[in-house]
Structure formats: C-alpha cells, structure tokens
Short mmCIF file of C-alpha atoms in Angstrom, two decimals:
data_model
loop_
_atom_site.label_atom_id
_atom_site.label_comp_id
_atom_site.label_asym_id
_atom_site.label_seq_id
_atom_site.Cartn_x
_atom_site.Cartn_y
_atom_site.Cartn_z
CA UNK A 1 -28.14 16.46 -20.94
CA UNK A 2 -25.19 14.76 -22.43
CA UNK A 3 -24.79 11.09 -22.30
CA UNK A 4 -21.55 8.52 -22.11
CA UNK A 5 -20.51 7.13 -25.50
CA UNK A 6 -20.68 3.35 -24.64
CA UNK A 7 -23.37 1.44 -23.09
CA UNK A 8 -22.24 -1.77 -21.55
CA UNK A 9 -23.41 -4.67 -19.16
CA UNK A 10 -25.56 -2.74 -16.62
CA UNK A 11 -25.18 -3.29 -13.15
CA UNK A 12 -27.57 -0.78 -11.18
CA UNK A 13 -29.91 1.26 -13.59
CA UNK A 14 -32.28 4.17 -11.92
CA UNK A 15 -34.56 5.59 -14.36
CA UNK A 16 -36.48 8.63 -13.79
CA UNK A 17 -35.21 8.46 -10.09
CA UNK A 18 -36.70 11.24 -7.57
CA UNK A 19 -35.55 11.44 -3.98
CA UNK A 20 -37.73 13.36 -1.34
CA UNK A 21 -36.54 14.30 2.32
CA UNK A 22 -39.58 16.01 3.49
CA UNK A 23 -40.37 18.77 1.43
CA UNK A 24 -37.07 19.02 0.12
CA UNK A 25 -36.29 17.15 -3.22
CA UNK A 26 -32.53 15.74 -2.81
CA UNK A 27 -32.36 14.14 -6.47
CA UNK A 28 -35.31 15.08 -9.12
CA UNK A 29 -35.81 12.65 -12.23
CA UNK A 30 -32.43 11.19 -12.35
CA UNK A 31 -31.87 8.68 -14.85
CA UNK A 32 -28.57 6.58 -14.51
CA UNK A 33 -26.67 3.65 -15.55
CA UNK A 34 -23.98 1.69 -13.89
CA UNK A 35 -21.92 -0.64 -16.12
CA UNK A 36 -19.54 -3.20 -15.39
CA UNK A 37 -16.12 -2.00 -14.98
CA UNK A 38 -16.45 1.36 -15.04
CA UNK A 39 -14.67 4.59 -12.90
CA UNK A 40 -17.28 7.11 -12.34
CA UNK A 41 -16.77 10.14 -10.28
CA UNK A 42 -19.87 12.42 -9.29
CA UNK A 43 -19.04 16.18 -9.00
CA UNK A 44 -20.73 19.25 -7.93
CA UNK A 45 -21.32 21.78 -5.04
CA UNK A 46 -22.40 20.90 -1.39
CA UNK A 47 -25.95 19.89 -1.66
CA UNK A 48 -26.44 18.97 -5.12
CA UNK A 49 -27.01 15.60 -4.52
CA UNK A 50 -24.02 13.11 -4.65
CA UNK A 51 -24.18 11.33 -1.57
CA UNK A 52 -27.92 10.88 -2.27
CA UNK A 53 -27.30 9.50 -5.62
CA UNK A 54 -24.87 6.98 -3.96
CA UNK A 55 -27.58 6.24 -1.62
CA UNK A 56 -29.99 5.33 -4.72
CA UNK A 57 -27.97 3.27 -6.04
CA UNK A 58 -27.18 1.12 -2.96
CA UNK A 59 -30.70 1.19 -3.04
CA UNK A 60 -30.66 2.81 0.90
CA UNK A 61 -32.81 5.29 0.24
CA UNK A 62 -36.68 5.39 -0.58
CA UNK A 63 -37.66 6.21 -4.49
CA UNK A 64 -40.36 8.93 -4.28
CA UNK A 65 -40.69 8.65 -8.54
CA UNK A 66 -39.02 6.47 -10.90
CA UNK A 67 -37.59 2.96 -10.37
CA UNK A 68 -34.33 1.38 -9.65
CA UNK A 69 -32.89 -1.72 -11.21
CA UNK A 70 -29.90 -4.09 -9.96
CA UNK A 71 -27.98 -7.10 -11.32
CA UNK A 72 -24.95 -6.24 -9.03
CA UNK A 73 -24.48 -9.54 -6.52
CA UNK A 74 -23.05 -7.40 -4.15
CA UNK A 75 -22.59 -3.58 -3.29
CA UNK A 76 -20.22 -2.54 -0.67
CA UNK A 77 -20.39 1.71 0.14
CA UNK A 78 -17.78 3.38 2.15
CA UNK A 79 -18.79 6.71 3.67
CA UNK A 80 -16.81 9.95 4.59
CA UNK A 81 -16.43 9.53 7.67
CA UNK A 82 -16.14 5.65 8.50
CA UNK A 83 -17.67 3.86 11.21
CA UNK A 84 -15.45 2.12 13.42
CA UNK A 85 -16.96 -0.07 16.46
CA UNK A 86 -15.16 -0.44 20.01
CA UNK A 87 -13.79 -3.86 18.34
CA UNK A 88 -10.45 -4.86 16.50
CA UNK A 89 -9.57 -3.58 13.20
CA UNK A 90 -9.82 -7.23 12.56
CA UNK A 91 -13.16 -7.69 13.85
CA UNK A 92 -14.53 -4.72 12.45
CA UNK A 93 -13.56 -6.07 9.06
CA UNK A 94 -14.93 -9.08 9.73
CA UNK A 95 -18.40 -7.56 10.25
CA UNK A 96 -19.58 -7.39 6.21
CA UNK A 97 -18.21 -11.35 5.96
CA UNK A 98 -20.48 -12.74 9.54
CA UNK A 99 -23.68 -11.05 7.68
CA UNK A 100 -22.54 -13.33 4.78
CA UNK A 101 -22.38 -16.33 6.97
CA UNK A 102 -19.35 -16.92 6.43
CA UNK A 103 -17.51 -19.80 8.58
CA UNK A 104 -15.31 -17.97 11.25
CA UNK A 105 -12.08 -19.41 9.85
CA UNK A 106 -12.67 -18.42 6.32
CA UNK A 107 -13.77 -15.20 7.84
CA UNK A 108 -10.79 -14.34 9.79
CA UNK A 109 -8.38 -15.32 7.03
CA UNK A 110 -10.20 -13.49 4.51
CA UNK A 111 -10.10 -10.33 6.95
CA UNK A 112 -6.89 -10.54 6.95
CA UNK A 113 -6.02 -10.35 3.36
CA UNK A 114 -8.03 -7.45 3.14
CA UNK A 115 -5.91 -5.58 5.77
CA UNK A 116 -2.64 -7.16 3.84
CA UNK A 117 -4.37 -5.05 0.81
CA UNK A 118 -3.94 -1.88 2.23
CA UNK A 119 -1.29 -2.33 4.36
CA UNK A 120 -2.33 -2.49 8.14
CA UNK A 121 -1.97 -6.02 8.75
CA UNK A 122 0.35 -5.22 11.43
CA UNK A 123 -2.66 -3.29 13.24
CA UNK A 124 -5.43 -5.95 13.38
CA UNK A 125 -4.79 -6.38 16.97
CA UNK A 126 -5.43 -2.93 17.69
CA UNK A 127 -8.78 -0.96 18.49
CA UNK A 128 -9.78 0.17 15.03
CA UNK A 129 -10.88 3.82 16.76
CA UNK A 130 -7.71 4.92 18.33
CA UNK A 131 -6.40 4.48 14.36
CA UNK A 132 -5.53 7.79 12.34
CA UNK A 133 -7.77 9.24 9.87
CA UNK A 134 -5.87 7.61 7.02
CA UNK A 135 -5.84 4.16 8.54
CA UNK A 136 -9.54 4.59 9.29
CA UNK A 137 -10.15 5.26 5.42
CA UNK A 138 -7.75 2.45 4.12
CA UNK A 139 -9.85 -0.18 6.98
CA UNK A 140 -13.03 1.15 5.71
CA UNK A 141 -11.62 0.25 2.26
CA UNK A 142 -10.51 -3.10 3.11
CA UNK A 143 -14.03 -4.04 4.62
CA UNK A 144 -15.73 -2.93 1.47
CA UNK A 145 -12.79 -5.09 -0.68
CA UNK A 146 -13.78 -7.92 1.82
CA UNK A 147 -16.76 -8.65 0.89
CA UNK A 148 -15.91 -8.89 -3.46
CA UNK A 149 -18.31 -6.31 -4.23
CA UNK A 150 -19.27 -6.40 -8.01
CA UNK A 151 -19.61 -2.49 -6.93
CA UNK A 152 -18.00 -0.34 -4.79
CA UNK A 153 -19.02 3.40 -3.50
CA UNK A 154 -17.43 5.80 -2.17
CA UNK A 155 -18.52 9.06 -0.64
CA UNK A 156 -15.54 11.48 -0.45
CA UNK A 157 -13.21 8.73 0.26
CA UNK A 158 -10.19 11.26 0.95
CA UNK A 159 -11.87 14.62 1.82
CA UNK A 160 -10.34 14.97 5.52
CA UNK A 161 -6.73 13.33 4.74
CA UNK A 162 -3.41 14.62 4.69
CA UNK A 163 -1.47 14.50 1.39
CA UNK A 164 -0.01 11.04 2.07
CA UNK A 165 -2.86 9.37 2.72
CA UNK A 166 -5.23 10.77 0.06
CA UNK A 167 -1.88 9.57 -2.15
CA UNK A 168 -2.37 6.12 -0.05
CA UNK A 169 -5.91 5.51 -0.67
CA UNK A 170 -6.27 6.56 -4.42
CA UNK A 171 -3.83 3.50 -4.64
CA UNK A 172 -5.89 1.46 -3.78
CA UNK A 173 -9.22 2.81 -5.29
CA UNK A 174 -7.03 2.11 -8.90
CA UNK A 175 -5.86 -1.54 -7.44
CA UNK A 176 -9.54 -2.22 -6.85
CA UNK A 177 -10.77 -0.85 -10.03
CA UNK A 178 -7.74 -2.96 -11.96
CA UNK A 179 -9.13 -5.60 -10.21
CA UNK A 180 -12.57 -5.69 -11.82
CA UNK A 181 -14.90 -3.79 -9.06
CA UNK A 182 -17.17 -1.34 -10.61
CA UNK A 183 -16.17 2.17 -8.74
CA UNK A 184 -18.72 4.89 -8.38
CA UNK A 185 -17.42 7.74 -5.90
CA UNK A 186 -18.08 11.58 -5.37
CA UNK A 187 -15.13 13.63 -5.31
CA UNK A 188 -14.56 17.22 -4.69
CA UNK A 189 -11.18 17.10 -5.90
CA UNK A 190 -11.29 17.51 -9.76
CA UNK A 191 -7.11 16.52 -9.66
CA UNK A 192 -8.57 13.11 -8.50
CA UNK A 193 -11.27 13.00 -10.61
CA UNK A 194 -9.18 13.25 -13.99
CA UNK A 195 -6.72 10.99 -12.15
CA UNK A 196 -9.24 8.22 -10.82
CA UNK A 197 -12.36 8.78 -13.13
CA UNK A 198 -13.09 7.14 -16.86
CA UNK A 199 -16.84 8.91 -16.66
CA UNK A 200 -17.86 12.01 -14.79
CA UNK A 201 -21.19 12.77 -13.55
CA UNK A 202 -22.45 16.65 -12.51
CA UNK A 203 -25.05 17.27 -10.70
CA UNK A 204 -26.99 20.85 -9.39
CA UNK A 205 -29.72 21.01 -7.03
CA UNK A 206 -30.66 17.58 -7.19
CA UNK A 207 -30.24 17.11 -11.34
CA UNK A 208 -28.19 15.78 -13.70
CA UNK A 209 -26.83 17.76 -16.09
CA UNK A 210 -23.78 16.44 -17.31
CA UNK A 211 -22.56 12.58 -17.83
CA UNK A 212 -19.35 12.57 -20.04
CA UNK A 213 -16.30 10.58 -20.54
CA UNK A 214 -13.25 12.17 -18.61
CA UNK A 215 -11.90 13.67 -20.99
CA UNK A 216 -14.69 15.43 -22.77
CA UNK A 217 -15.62 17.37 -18.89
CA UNK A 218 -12.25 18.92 -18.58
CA UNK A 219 -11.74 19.59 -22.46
CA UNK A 220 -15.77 21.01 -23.43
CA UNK A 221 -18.07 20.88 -24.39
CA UNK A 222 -20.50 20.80 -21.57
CA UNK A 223 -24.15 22.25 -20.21
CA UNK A 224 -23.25 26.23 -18.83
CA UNK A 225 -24.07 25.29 -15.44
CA UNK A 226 -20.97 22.54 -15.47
CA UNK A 227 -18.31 24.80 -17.39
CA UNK A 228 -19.10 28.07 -14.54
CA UNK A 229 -18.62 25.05 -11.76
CA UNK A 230 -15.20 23.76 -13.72
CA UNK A 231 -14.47 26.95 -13.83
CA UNK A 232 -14.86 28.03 -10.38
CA UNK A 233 -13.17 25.27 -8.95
CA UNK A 234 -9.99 26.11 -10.55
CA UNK A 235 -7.48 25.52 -9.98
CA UNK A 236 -7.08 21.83 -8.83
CA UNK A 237 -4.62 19.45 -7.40
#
C-alpha cells in the first residue's frame, strides 16, 4: 500500500481498524490518518467500504479490531440522502447548535448565517422537506458548517443532483475547506475528485489499497486493483 507524502497534525487516526456487520467484514485492518486541513476523497466500487470508513471515523460505528484515535473538537457528517424533520429549514439547522446548548438567540442567529452560506436564507421559513434535492444538500451542508466542525464528512454529497446543483454544492465544499475545516468525503465522480480532492483514498472489499496525493492517482503509479478501477471508470466529468 502506498502512503501520502506529508504527515501533519492528526486529527482522527484508526490504526489497524476492522469493521464487522455480522458475518460480513465491511472494512478489514484499515489503518488511517486524518490531518488538519486536508481534502480527502475516498473512491471505489459499491460496497467497498467508504461510507463505513466515514462511519469509523465519526467514530459511529463499533471497532471489531484495531483502535481509533481523535483530537478533532468537533465532527459534523452529512449523509447522501439528508434527513430533514417536519420542522423549518431554520429549525432543522438549529438542531446540531440546541445539542450544544447553545442560548436560543445565539442559536437562531447563528442558523441563520449558515443558511446565508449557501444561499437559502430566503427559505428558513419554509418546511425544510417540501425543499428540492439541491436545497436539501446545501441545508444539510449548512447544519454541518453550523456547528464549526474541525472535520467535516461527506457521503456522496452530490450523487442524486442535477448539474447545477452538484456545481452549487462543490462551491461550497471548497469555501468550507478554504475556510480551515478538514474535508473527508466519498465520491463516485473522479471529475470531482481531481477537482475537490488534495489526497485520494481507494478502497476494495473492505481494504485499503491506495492513499496518494491527487495527482499521483490520476497520473500512476498505483496498486493493479486501483489503475483497472481508474480505468474502468473512464471517462469522467
């Protein structure tokens, strides 16, 4: 297995990490670091473990082997599909902050700069589950920003969107990443990837075979298994 050139100020480490759903083993003997600062995009097929590997690191799922260490303050994660309750797109921002104990006027102003972030300001009013897909993705976004996560994840933050809005949200992935938050997120989308990602991660059947700069995965070389899945996922937008 290859390994990233520089080793900075870790915030999440799992070391020898092994994931077990049953009898099925999601991640085997995964080793990992998470620095400060860094863009890191894990790749690979359905089922090779990248939404379980975000799980490990949030520390949400069970260890079966190996360890897991944090420094990270906070961790905010933003799923696939986001979960929006019956509430305001206000309110449901304002969720992550009242499990912070935050005071409700800090809370509600603070909810509202994170809608100003990504534009939807104008819809805190509304029910944030008659919202589009998009908006959905971009208030999911602003409830993780909320919060001023040392480390953000994201689990195919723009697999079901329309051009624009996959456009929209990368945005604000690189605003939040400019920013200082630590980005980890799996990606299908190698275009993105290259677009979004300092450090790419590959992963088969629960391993890791591959953790390279950027530009090292798309230019070689890399383990066989990763250059047949670059390969077949050509091309790429």
């Amino acid at each position: 297995m290859t390994q990233p050139l520089v080793q900075l100020a870790a915030l999440v480490e799992l070391r020898s990490a092994t994931v077990r759903f049953g009898a099925k083993v999601a991640l085997r003997d995964v080793s990992l670091t998470v620095a400060r600062g860094e863009r890191i995009a894990l790749v690979g097929a359905n089922g090779s473990g990248k939404s379980t590997l975000l799980r490990a690191v949030h520390g949400l799922v069970p260890l079966a082997g190996g360890e897991r260490a944090a420094t990270a303050a906070r961790v905010a994660m933003v799923f696939q599909r986001p979960f929006m309750l019956r509430l305001s797109l206000r309110a449901n921002v304002e969720l992550g902050l009242m499990l912070q104990r935050m005071p409700r006027a800090q809370r509600h102003e603070r909810a509202m700069r994170a809608l100003e972030r990504v534009g939807l300001a104008a819809e805190a009013g509304r029910v944030g589950r008659v919202l589009s897909a998009g908006q959905q993705q971009r208030a999911a976004l602003a409830r993780a920003w909320a919060v001023q996560p040392d480390l953000m994840l994201l689990d195919e933050p723009t697999a079901s969107l329309d051009p624009t809005a996959k456009r929209e949200v990368e945005s604000l992935i690189e605003e939040f990443a400019a920013q200082g938050i630590t980005v980890v997120m799996s990606s299908h989308n190698l275009g993105q990837v290259k677009r979004l990602a300092t450090r790419v991660i590959y992963l088969e059947h629960g391993r890791l075979l591959a953790d390279v700069p950027t530009a090292r995965f798309f230019d070689g070389p890399l383990p066989e298994e990763a250059m047949l899945f670059l390969k077949a996922e050509l091309p790429w937008g």
